[in-house]
PDB file of C-alpha atoms in Angstrom:
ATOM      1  CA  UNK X   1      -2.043   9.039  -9.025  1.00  0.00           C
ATOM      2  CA  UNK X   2      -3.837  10.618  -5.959  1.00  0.00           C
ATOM      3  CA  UNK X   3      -6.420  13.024  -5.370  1.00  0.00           C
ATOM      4  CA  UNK X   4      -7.044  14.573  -2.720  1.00  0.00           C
ATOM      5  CA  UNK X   5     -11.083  13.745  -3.246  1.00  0.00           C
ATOM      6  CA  UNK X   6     -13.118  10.611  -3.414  1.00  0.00           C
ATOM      7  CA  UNK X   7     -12.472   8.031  -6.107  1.00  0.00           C
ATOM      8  CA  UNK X   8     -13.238   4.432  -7.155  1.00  0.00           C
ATOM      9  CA  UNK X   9     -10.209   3.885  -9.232  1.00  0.00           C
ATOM     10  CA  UNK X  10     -11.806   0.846 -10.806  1.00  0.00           C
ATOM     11  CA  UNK X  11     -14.024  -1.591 -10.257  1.00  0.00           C
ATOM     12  CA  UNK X  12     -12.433  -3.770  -7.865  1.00  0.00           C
ATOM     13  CA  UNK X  13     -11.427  -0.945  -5.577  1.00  0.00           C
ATOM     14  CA  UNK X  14     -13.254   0.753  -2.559  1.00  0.00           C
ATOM     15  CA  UNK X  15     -13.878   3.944  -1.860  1.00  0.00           C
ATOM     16  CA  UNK X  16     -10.170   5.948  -2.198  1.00  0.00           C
ATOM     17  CA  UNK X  17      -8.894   9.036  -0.902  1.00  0.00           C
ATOM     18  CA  UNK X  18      -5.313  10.539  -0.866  1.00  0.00           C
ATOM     19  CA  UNK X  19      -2.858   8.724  -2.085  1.00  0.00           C
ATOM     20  CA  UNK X  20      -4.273   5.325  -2.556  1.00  0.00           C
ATOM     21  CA  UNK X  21      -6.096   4.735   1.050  1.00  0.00           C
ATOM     22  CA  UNK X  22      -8.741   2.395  -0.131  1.00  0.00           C
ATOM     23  CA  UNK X  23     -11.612   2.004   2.319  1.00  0.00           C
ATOM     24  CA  UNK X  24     -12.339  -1.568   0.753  1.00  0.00           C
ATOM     25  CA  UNK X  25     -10.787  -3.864   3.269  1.00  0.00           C
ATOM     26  CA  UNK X  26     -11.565  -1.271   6.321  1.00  0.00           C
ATOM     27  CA  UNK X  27     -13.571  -1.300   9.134  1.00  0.00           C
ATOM     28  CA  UNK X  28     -16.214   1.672   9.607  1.00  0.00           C
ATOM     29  CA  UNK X  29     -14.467   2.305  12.911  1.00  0.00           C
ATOM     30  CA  UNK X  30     -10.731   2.467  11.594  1.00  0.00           C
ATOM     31  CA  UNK X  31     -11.813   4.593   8.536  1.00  0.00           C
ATOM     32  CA  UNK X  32     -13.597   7.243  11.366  1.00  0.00           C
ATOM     33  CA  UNK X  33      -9.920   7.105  13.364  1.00  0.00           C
ATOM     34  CA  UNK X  34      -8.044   7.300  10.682  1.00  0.00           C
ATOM     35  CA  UNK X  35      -9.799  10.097   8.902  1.00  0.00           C
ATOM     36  CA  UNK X  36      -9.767  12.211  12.490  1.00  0.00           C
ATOM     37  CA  UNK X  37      -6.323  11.600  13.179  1.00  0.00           C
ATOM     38  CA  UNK X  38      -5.840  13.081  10.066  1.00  0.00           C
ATOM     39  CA  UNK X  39      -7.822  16.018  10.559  1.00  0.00           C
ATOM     40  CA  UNK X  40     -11.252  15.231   8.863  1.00  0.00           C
ATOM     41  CA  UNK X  41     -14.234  16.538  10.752  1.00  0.00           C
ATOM     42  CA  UNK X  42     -15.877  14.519  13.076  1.00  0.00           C
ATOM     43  CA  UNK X  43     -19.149  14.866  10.716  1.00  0.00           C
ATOM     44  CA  UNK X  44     -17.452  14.137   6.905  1.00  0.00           C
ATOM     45  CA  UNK X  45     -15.573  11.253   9.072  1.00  0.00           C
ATOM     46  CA  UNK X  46     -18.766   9.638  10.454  1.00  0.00           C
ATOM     47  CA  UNK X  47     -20.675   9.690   6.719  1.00  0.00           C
ATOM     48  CA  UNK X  48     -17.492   8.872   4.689  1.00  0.00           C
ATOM     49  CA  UNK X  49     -16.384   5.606   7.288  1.00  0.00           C
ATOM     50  CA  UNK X  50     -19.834   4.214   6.471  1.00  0.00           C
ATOM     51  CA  UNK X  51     -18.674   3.310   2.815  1.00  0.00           C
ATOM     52  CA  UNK X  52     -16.899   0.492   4.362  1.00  0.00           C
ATOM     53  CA  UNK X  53     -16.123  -2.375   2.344  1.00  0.00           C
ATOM     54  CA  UNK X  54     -18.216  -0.920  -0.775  1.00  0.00           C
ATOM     55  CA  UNK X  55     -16.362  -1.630  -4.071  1.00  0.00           C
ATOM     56  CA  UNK X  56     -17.048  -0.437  -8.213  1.00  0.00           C
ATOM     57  CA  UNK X  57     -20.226   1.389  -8.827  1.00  0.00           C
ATOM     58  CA  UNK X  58     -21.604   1.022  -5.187  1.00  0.00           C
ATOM     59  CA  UNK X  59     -18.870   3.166  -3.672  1.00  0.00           C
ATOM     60  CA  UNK X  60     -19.174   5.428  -6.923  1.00  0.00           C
ATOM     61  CA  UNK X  61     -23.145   5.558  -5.495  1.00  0.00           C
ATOM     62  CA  UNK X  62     -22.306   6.298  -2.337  1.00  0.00           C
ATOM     63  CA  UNK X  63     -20.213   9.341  -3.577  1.00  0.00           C
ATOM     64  CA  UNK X  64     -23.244  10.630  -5.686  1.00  0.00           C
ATOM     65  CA  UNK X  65     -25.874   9.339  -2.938  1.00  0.00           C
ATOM     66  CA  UNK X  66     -24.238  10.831  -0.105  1.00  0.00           C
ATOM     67  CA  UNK X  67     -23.334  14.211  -1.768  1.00  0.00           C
ATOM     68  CA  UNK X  68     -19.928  14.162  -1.615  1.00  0.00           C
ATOM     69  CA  UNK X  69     -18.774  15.100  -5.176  1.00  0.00           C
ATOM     70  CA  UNK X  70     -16.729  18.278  -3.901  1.00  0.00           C
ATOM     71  CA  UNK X  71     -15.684  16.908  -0.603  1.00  0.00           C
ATOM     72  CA  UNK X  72     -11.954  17.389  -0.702  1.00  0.00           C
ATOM     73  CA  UNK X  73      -9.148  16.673   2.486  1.00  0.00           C
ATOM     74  CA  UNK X  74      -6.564  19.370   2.671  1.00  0.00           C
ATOM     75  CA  UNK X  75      -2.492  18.920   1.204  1.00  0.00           C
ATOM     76  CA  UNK X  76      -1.850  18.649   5.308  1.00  0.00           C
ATOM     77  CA  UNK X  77      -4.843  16.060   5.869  1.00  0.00           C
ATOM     78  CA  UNK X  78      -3.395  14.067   2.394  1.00  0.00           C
ATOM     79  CA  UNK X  79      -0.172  13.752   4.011  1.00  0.00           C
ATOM     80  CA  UNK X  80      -1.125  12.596   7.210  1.00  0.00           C
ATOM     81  CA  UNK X  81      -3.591   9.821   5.818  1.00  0.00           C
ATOM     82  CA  UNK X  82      -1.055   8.840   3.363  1.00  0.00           C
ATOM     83  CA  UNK X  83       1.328   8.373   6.601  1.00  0.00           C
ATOM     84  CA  UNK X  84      -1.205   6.749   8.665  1.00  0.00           C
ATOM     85  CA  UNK X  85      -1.730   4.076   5.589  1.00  0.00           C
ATOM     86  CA  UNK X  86       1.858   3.775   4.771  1.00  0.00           C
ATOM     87  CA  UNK X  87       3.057   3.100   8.583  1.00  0.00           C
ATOM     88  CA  UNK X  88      -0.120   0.316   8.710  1.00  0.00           C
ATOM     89  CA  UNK X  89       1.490  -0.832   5.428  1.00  0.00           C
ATOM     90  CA  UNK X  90       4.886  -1.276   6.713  1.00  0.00           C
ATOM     91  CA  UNK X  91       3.739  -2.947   9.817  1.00  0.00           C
ATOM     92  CA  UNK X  92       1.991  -5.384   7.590  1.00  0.00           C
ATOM     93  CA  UNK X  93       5.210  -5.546   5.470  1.00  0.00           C
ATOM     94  CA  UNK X  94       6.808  -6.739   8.399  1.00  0.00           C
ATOM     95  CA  UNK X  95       4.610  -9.092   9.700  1.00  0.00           C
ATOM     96  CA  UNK X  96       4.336 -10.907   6.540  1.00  0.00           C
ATOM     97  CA  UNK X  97       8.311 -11.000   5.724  1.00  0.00           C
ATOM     98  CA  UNK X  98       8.772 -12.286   9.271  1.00  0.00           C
ATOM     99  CA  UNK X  99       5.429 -14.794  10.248  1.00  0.00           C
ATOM    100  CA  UNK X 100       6.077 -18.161  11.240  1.00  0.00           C
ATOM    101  CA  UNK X 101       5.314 -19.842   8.185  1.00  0.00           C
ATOM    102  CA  UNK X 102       7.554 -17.738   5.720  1.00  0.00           C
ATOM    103  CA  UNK X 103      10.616 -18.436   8.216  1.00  0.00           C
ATOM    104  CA  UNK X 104      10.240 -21.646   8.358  1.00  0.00           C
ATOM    105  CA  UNK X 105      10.176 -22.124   4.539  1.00  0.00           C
ATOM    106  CA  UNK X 106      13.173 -19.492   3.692  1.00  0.00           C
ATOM    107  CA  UNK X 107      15.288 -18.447   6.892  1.00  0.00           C
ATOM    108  CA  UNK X 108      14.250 -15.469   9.396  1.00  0.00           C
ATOM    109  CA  UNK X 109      14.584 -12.033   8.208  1.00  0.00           C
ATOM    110  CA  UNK X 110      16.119  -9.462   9.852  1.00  0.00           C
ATOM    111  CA  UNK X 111      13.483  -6.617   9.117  1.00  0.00           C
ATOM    112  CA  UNK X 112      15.588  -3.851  11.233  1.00  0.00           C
ATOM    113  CA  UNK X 113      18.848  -4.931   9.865  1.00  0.00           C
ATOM    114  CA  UNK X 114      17.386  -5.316   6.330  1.00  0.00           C
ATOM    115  CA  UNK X 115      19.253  -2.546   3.351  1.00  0.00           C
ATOM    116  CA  UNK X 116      17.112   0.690   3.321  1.00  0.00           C
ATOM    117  CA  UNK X 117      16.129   0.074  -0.285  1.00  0.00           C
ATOM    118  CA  UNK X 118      15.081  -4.033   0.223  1.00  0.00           C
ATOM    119  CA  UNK X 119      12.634  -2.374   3.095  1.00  0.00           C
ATOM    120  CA  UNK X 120      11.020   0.458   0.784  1.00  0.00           C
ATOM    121  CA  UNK X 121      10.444  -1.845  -2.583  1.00  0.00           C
ATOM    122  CA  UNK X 122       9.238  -4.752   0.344  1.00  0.00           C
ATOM    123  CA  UNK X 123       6.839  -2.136   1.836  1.00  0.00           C
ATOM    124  CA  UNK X 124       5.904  -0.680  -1.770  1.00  0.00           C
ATOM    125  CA  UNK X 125       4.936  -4.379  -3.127  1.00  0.00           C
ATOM    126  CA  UNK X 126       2.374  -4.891   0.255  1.00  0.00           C
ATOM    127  CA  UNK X 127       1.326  -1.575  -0.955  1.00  0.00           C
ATOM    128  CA  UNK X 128       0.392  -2.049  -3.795  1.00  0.00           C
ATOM    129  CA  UNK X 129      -0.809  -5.527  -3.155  1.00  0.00           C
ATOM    130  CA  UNK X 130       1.958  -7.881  -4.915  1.00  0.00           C
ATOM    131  CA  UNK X 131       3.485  -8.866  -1.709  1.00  0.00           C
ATOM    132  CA  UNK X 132       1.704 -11.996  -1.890  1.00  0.00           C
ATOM    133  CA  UNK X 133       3.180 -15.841  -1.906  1.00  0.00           C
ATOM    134  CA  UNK X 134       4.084 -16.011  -5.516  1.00  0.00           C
ATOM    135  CA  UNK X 135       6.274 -12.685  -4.461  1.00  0.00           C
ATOM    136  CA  UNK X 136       7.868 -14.322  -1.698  1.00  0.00           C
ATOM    137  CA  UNK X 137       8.638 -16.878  -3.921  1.00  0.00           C
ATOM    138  CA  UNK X 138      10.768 -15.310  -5.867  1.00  0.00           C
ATOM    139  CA  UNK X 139      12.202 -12.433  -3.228  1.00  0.00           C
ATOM    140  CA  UNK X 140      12.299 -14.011   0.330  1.00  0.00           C
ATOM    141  CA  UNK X 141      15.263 -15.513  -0.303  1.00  0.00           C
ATOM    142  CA  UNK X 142      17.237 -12.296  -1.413  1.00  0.00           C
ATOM    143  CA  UNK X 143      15.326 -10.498   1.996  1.00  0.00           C
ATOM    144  CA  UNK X 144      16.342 -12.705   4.306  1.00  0.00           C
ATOM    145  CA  UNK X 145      20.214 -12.932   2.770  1.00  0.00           C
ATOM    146  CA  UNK X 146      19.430  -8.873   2.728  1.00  0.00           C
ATOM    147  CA  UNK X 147      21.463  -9.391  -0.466  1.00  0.00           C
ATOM    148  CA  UNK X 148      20.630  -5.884  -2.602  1.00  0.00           C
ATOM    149  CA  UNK X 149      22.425  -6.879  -5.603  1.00  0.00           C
ATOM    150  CA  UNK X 150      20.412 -10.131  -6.567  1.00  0.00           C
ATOM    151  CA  UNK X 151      16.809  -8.435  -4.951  1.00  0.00           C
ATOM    152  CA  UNK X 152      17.441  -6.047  -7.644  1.00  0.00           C
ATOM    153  CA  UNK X 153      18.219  -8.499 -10.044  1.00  0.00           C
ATOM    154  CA  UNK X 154      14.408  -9.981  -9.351  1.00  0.00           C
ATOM    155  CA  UNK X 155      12.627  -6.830  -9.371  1.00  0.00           C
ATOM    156  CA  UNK X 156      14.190  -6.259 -12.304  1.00  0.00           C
ATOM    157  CA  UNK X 157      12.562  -9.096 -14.249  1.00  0.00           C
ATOM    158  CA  UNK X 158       9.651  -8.004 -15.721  1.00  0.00           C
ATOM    159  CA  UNK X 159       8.771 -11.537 -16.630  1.00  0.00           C
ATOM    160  CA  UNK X 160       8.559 -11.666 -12.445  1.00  0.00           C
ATOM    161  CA  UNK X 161       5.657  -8.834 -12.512  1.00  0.00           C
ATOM    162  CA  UNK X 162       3.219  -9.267 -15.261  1.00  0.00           C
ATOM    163  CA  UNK X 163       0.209  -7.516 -13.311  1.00  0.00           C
ATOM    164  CA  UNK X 164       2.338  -4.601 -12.574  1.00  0.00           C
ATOM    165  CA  UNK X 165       1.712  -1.089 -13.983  1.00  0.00           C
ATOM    166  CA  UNK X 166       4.880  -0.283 -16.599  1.00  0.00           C
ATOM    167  CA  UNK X 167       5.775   3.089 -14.434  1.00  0.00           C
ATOM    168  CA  UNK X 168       5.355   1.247 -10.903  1.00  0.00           C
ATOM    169  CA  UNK X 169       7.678  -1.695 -12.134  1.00  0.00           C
ATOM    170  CA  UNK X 170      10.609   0.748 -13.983  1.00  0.00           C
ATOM    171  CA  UNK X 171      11.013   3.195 -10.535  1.00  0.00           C
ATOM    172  CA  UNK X 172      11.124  -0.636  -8.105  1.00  0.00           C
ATOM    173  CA  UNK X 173      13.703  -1.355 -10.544  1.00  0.00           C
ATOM    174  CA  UNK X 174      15.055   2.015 -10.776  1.00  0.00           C
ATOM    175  CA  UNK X 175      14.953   2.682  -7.265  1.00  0.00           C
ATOM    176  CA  UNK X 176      17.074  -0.987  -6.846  1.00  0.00           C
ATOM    177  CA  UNK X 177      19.617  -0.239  -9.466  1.00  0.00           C
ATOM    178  CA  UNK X 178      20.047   3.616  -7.406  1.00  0.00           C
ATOM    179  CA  UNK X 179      20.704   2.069  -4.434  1.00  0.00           C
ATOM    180  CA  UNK X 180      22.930  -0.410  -5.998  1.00  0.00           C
ATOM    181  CA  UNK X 181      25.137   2.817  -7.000  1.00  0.00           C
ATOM    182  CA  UNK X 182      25.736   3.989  -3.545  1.00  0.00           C
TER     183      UNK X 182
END
């Protein structure tokens, strides 16, 4: 889901906009950037960056306090947050899969060699948060043997992803057992 409006999609979550950039764990400077790079006025930016690191019913507040109930980015502003948060998220992706510490306990990955489809589901799991060490766990292996056949067979698990939504869960798996196909 994704709005092109503010939202607090629960109560651990900041202050959201687009498709899923959460201003929780952001600094009132990169929120400012990032809105402006993707076309925000300089004003809305400034007032909306300074709900930095506000979470639940505070960043609800802020919405309410700050007037900003009808405040909504344009389709073309949408997309280019969305691709400034997904490129961050990718870097991160990478920088996880690859620190020192994960090498040294399964093997170096190969991020720019890795299959298409391992990348996207690794990038979607930082995105969504589950890219943690219990996930590496039980993927890093199959990422650094770039081995698509038993990486599917993990995402696949649902025993592997309790906290993960049903629909966010069937298209990882679904997008795996796709890419299996070609």
């Amino acid at each position: 889901w994704h709005s092109r409006r503010l939202h607090v999609p629960g109560a651990a979550s900041g202050l959201t906009l687009g498709r899923g950039y959460d201003m929780k764990n952001r600094t009132n400077a990169q929120i400012r950037n990032d809105l402006l790079a993707a076309g925000v006025d300089a004003a809305h930016a400034a007032l909306i960056a300074q709900a930095s690191g506000l979470t639940g019913d505070r960043a609800e507040d802020f919405i309410q306090d700050n007037d900003l109930e009808d405040f909504e980015i344009t389709p073309q502003a949408q997309l280019k947050l969305f691709q400034i948060d997904y490129d961050w998220h990718a870097s991160d992706a990478r920088r996880l899969a690859t620190k020192p510490d994960v090498t040294r306990r399964y093997g170096a990955t190969d991020w720019d060699a890795l299959h298409p489809a391992i990348r996207d589901v690794v990038i979607d799991l930082r995105f969504r948060g589950d890219y943690s060490p219990r996930c590496r766990e039980i993927l890093q292996s199959h990422i650094v043997a770039n081995n698509l056949q038993t990486f599917a067979g993990q995402i696949g698990k649902k025993t592997n992803w309790p906290s993960v939504p049903k629909d966010r869960f069937e298209r990882r798996r679904n997008f795996c057992q796709q890419a299996l196909q070609t």
